[in-house]
């Protein structure tokens, strides 16, 4: 279970929003690259970047900050003899040229959200052109997918779209309950598990993470196909200590794997 710090970019700053509202933003850092290094030093093994301005504009708006973060990540990996620290990015990515440019810059995974819903042909083309690098971001409320920076409801069912996009060849799905995002009211475990059970590709949970109990609850259902969780306001406001929470997740993951190994061994003996 990966705990993936979110670095949401607005006007070159690292911010957090409440329920996707650009007018309800809290600035946590004027130096997103320094924030990225902070989370890496706290044990992060993957980073989640969102170009918030880009999400609303429909084109990249924080490329400078993204490049600065990537430079910092690469330097940290080199200093600590780490082969790769994956960085995933979403927000305003609407064409193949933009995807190629970001991948060339060092982004590991591109997250396509609104464009996947509105232009499924583009998503299909992206999966074909860049296999293994495309993640779909499905943002939903009451089971319905939202688009355009969560400002519009599409009417599409989350599970229906997830199954469709799985066939296109997407690497994984970031599932966000927008009613909970930035509110720290707890992850919507039930809906996340329901989605994970409906597809074979991994799900990354997002929205509402508040404390260690939420992390433990996700670890308990990770074998349903949930590989990670996006950490936002919780780690910025200190209700979760990233380092401690990742160690706890590793501990629980080890226990689950040991149990599976024991069950497999018992079955073999029988």
Short mmCIF file of C-alpha atoms in Angstrom, two decimals:
data_model
loop_
_atom_site.label_atom_id
_atom_site.label_comp_id
_atom_site.label_asym_id
_atom_site.label_seq_id
_atom_site.Cartn_x
_atom_site.Cartn_y
_atom_site.Cartn_z
CA UNK A 1 0.00 0.00 0.00
CA UNK A 2 1.71 3.12 -1.25
CA UNK A 3 1.04 6.43 0.46
CA UNK A 4 1.40 8.96 -2.35
CA UNK A 5 1.80 12.64 -1.37
CA UNK A 6 -0.14 15.06 -3.54
CA UNK A 7 1.45 18.27 -4.72
CA UNK A 8 -1.34 20.37 -6.17
CA UNK A 9 -0.05 23.30 -8.22
CA UNK A 10 -1.84 26.62 -8.50
CA UNK A 11 -0.06 29.71 -9.84
CA UNK A 12 3.28 28.01 -9.14
CA UNK A 13 2.44 27.36 -5.47
CA UNK A 14 1.70 24.12 -3.62
CA UNK A 15 -1.91 24.33 -2.41
CA UNK A 16 -4.82 22.20 -1.24
CA UNK A 17 -8.43 22.75 -2.23
CA UNK A 18 -11.67 21.84 -0.52
CA UNK A 19 -13.90 19.72 -2.75
CA UNK A 20 -12.07 20.99 -5.83
CA UNK A 21 -13.08 24.62 -5.29
CA UNK A 22 -10.35 26.94 -6.61
CA UNK A 23 -11.72 29.69 -4.40
CA UNK A 24 -11.13 27.56 -1.29
CA UNK A 25 -7.40 27.01 -1.58
CA UNK A 26 -4.79 26.95 1.17
CA UNK A 27 -1.20 27.71 0.16
CA UNK A 28 1.18 25.30 1.90
CA UNK A 29 4.38 26.22 0.08
CA UNK A 30 5.73 28.76 -2.39
CA UNK A 31 8.38 26.20 -3.40
CA UNK A 32 6.77 22.99 -4.73
CA UNK A 33 10.18 21.44 -5.49
CA UNK A 34 11.25 21.86 -1.85
CA UNK A 35 7.94 20.32 -0.79
CA UNK A 36 8.60 17.36 -3.08
CA UNK A 37 11.99 16.84 -1.46
CA UNK A 38 10.41 17.05 1.98
CA UNK A 39 8.00 14.21 1.21
CA UNK A 40 10.77 12.11 -0.32
CA UNK A 41 12.81 12.56 2.84
CA UNK A 42 9.73 11.43 4.78
CA UNK A 43 9.75 8.15 2.88
CA UNK A 44 7.50 8.80 -0.12
CA UNK A 45 8.12 6.31 -2.94
CA UNK A 46 5.90 8.02 -5.48
CA UNK A 47 4.52 11.54 -5.99
CA UNK A 48 1.17 12.74 -7.34
CA UNK A 49 1.18 16.11 -9.11
CA UNK A 50 -1.87 18.05 -10.26
CA UNK A 51 -1.79 21.16 -12.43
CA UNK A 52 -4.93 22.78 -11.03
CA UNK A 53 -4.79 25.78 -13.35
CA UNK A 54 -4.34 23.38 -16.22
CA UNK A 55 -7.35 21.33 -15.19
CA UNK A 56 -9.57 24.39 -15.50
CA UNK A 57 -7.84 25.89 -18.55
CA UNK A 58 -7.64 22.64 -20.50
CA UNK A 59 -3.91 23.04 -21.13
CA UNK A 60 -0.73 22.94 -19.02
CA UNK A 61 -0.17 26.00 -16.84
CA UNK A 62 2.47 24.94 -14.29
CA UNK A 63 5.13 23.28 -16.42
CA UNK A 64 7.89 25.29 -14.79
CA UNK A 65 6.99 23.98 -11.34
CA UNK A 66 6.64 20.44 -12.70
CA UNK A 67 10.13 20.56 -14.22
CA UNK A 68 11.60 21.90 -10.97
CA UNK A 69 9.99 19.04 -9.05
CA UNK A 70 11.30 16.45 -11.51
CA UNK A 71 14.82 17.86 -11.19
CA UNK A 72 14.59 17.58 -7.41
CA UNK A 73 13.24 14.02 -7.60
CA UNK A 74 16.04 12.95 -9.94
CA UNK A 75 18.66 14.53 -7.67
CA UNK A 76 17.21 12.81 -4.59
CA UNK A 77 17.16 9.43 -6.36
CA UNK A 78 20.79 9.86 -7.41
CA UNK A 79 21.88 10.91 -3.90
CA UNK A 80 20.17 7.88 -2.34
CA UNK A 81 21.03 5.31 -5.02
CA UNK A 82 17.38 4.77 -5.96
CA UNK A 83 16.70 3.53 -9.49
CA UNK A 84 13.42 5.36 -9.95
CA UNK A 85 10.91 7.39 -7.98
CA UNK A 86 7.73 7.44 -10.08
CA UNK A 87 5.95 10.76 -10.54
CA UNK A 88 2.41 10.88 -11.88
CA UNK A 89 0.82 14.04 -13.26
CA UNK A 90 -2.65 15.16 -14.19
CA UNK A 91 -4.43 18.38 -15.06
CA UNK A 92 -5.13 19.90 -18.46
CA UNK A 93 -3.59 17.13 -20.57
CA UNK A 94 -5.60 16.99 -23.76
CA UNK A 95 -3.26 15.91 -26.58
CA UNK A 96 -0.57 13.36 -27.40
CA UNK A 97 2.14 16.00 -27.88
CA UNK A 98 1.71 17.17 -24.29
CA UNK A 99 1.93 13.60 -23.02
CA UNK A 100 5.11 12.97 -25.02
CA UNK A 101 6.69 16.18 -23.74
CA UNK A 102 5.95 15.36 -20.11
CA UNK A 103 7.22 11.78 -20.47
CA UNK A 104 10.40 13.09 -22.08
CA UNK A 105 10.80 15.46 -19.11
CA UNK A 106 10.73 12.49 -16.74
CA UNK A 107 7.10 12.04 -15.71
CA UNK A 108 6.36 8.31 -15.23
CA UNK A 109 2.58 8.30 -15.53
CA UNK A 110 0.13 10.70 -17.14
CA UNK A 111 -3.29 10.98 -15.55
CA UNK A 112 -6.12 11.70 -17.97
CA UNK A 113 -9.40 12.75 -16.39
CA UNK A 114 -11.84 15.05 -18.15
CA UNK A 115 -10.44 14.23 -21.61
CA UNK A 116 -10.98 10.51 -20.98
CA UNK A 117 -14.67 11.09 -20.38
CA UNK A 118 -15.25 13.67 -23.09
CA UNK A 119 -12.88 12.25 -25.72
CA UNK A 120 -12.52 8.50 -25.17
CA UNK A 121 -10.87 8.24 -28.58
CA UNK A 122 -8.02 10.40 -27.29
CA UNK A 123 -7.59 8.10 -24.29
CA UNK A 124 -7.57 5.08 -26.56
CA UNK A 125 -4.90 6.68 -28.76
CA UNK A 126 -2.83 7.64 -25.70
CA UNK A 127 -2.88 4.07 -24.37
CA UNK A 128 -1.78 2.81 -27.76
CA UNK A 129 0.99 5.39 -28.17
CA UNK A 130 2.31 5.25 -24.61
CA UNK A 131 1.51 1.79 -23.17
CA UNK A 132 2.15 1.43 -19.45
CA UNK A 133 2.20 5.20 -18.88
CA UNK A 134 -1.48 6.17 -18.89
CA UNK A 135 -3.62 6.36 -15.75
CA UNK A 136 -7.27 7.40 -15.77
CA UNK A 137 -8.53 9.76 -13.11
CA UNK A 138 -12.17 9.13 -12.27
CA UNK A 139 -13.62 11.78 -9.98
CA UNK A 140 -17.08 10.95 -8.75
CA UNK A 141 -19.89 11.91 -6.45
CA UNK A 142 -22.65 9.46 -5.59
CA UNK A 143 -21.28 7.06 -8.21
CA UNK A 144 -21.42 9.59 -11.08
CA UNK A 145 -18.31 10.91 -12.80
CA UNK A 146 -17.49 14.63 -12.70
CA UNK A 147 -15.43 16.54 -15.26
CA UNK A 148 -13.88 19.98 -15.86
CA UNK A 149 -12.18 20.33 -12.51
CA UNK A 150 -15.24 18.75 -10.86
CA UNK A 151 -17.43 21.64 -11.99
CA UNK A 152 -19.69 19.46 -14.18
CA UNK A 153 -21.42 16.12 -13.62
CA UNK A 154 -21.29 13.80 -16.62
CA UNK A 155 -24.05 11.35 -15.74
CA UNK A 156 -21.73 8.41 -16.45
CA UNK A 157 -21.46 5.62 -13.89
CA UNK A 158 -17.95 5.18 -12.47
CA UNK A 159 -17.87 1.41 -12.86
CA UNK A 160 -19.14 1.51 -16.45
CA UNK A 161 -16.40 3.91 -17.51
CA UNK A 162 -13.72 2.06 -15.53
CA UNK A 163 -14.51 -1.21 -17.29
CA UNK A 164 -14.52 0.53 -20.66
CA UNK A 165 -11.17 2.22 -20.06
CA UNK A 166 -9.65 -1.00 -18.74
CA UNK A 167 -10.22 -2.49 -22.17
CA UNK A 168 -8.32 0.44 -23.69
CA UNK A 169 -5.22 -0.62 -21.75
CA UNK A 170 -4.93 2.00 -18.98
CA UNK A 171 -2.33 1.18 -16.34
CA UNK A 172 -4.49 1.98 -13.31
CA UNK A 173 -7.27 4.23 -12.04
CA UNK A 174 -7.12 7.05 -9.52
CA UNK A 175 -10.57 7.13 -7.93
CA UNK A 176 -11.53 10.28 -6.07
CA UNK A 177 -14.69 10.79 -4.04
CA UNK A 178 -15.04 14.54 -4.61
CA UNK A 179 -17.55 14.89 -1.82
CA UNK A 180 -14.78 13.96 0.60
CA UNK A 181 -11.70 15.48 -1.02
CA UNK A 182 -9.97 18.02 1.17
CA UNK A 183 -12.51 17.47 3.96
CA UNK A 184 -10.55 14.77 5.86
CA UNK A 185 -13.74 12.90 6.64
CA UNK A 186 -12.33 9.48 5.81
CA UNK A 187 -11.86 7.56 2.57
CA UNK A 188 -14.95 6.11 0.93
CA UNK A 189 -13.75 2.54 1.43
CA UNK A 190 -16.98 0.90 0.30
CA UNK A 191 -17.12 2.68 -3.07
CA UNK A 192 -13.39 2.19 -3.65
CA UNK A 193 -13.62 -1.55 -3.00
CA UNK A 194 -16.70 -1.82 -5.21
CA UNK A 195 -14.75 -0.25 -8.08
CA UNK A 196 -11.66 -2.37 -7.44
CA UNK A 197 -13.74 -5.53 -7.57
CA UNK A 198 -15.26 -4.51 -10.90
CA UNK A 199 -11.92 -4.27 -12.75
CA UNK A 200 -8.62 -6.15 -12.89
CA UNK A 201 -6.30 -3.13 -13.00
CA UNK A 202 -5.08 -1.46 -9.78
CA UNK A 203 -7.04 1.29 -8.05
CA UNK A 204 -5.45 4.24 -6.25
CA UNK A 205 -7.79 5.67 -3.63
CA UNK A 206 -8.18 9.41 -3.21
CA UNK A 207 -10.25 11.86 -1.24
CA UNK A 208 -10.86 12.20 2.48
CA UNK A 209 -7.80 10.48 4.00
CA UNK A 210 -7.61 11.72 7.58
CA UNK A 211 -5.66 9.52 9.98
CA UNK A 212 -3.80 6.26 10.51
CA UNK A 213 -7.05 4.38 10.96
CA UNK A 214 -7.94 5.23 7.34
CA UNK A 215 -4.60 3.82 6.19
CA UNK A 216 -5.17 0.64 8.19
CA UNK A 217 -8.69 0.29 6.77
CA UNK A 218 -7.32 0.52 3.23
CA UNK A 219 -4.58 -2.01 3.99
CA UNK A 220 -7.28 -4.42 5.15
CA UNK A 221 -8.87 -4.36 1.68
CA UNK A 222 -5.78 -3.91 -0.48
CA UNK A 223 -6.01 -7.46 -1.81
CA UNK A 224 -9.20 -6.37 -3.59
CA UNK A 225 -6.88 -4.48 -5.96
CA UNK A 226 -6.12 -1.20 -4.17
CA UNK A 227 -2.43 -0.36 -4.55
CA UNK A 228 -2.17 3.06 -2.99
CA UNK A 229 -3.81 6.18 -1.61
CA UNK A 230 -3.29 9.85 -2.38
CA UNK A 231 -2.34 11.85 0.71
CA UNK A 232 -3.31 15.51 0.68
CA UNK A 233 -4.48 17.77 3.45
CA UNK A 234 -3.89 15.07 6.09
CA UNK A 235 -0.10 15.12 5.68
CA UNK A 236 0.04 18.89 5.22
CA UNK A 237 -1.94 19.57 8.39
CA UNK A 238 -0.28 16.77 10.34
CA UNK A 239 -3.17 14.43 11.09
CA UNK A 240 -1.00 11.76 9.43
CA UNK A 241 2.76 11.40 9.77
CA UNK A 242 3.75 10.16 6.32
CA UNK A 243 6.80 8.24 7.46
CA UNK A 244 5.02 6.48 10.32
CA UNK A 245 1.97 5.73 8.20
CA UNK A 246 4.02 4.20 5.37
CA UNK A 247 5.93 2.03 7.83
CA UNK A 248 2.63 0.90 9.35
CA UNK A 249 1.27 0.11 5.90
CA UNK A 250 4.41 -1.90 5.12
CA UNK A 251 3.97 -3.78 8.38
CA UNK A 252 0.35 -4.63 7.61
CA UNK A 253 1.20 -5.55 4.04
CA UNK A 254 3.84 -7.96 5.32
CA UNK A 255 1.34 -9.56 7.69
CA UNK A 256 -1.18 -10.02 4.89
CA UNK A 257 1.43 -11.52 2.57
CA UNK A 258 2.57 -13.88 5.35
CA UNK A 259 -1.03 -15.00 5.90
CA UNK A 260 -1.47 -15.66 2.17
CA UNK A 261 1.79 -17.62 2.10
CA UNK A 262 0.71 -19.68 5.10
CA UNK A 263 -2.66 -20.45 3.54
CA UNK A 264 -0.98 -21.45 0.27
CA UNK A 265 1.43 -23.69 2.16
CA UNK A 266 -1.39 -25.31 4.14
CA UNK A 267 -3.35 -25.94 0.95
CA UNK A 268 -0.30 -27.53 -0.63
CA UNK A 269 0.21 -29.85 2.33
CA UNK A 270 -3.40 -30.97 2.15
#
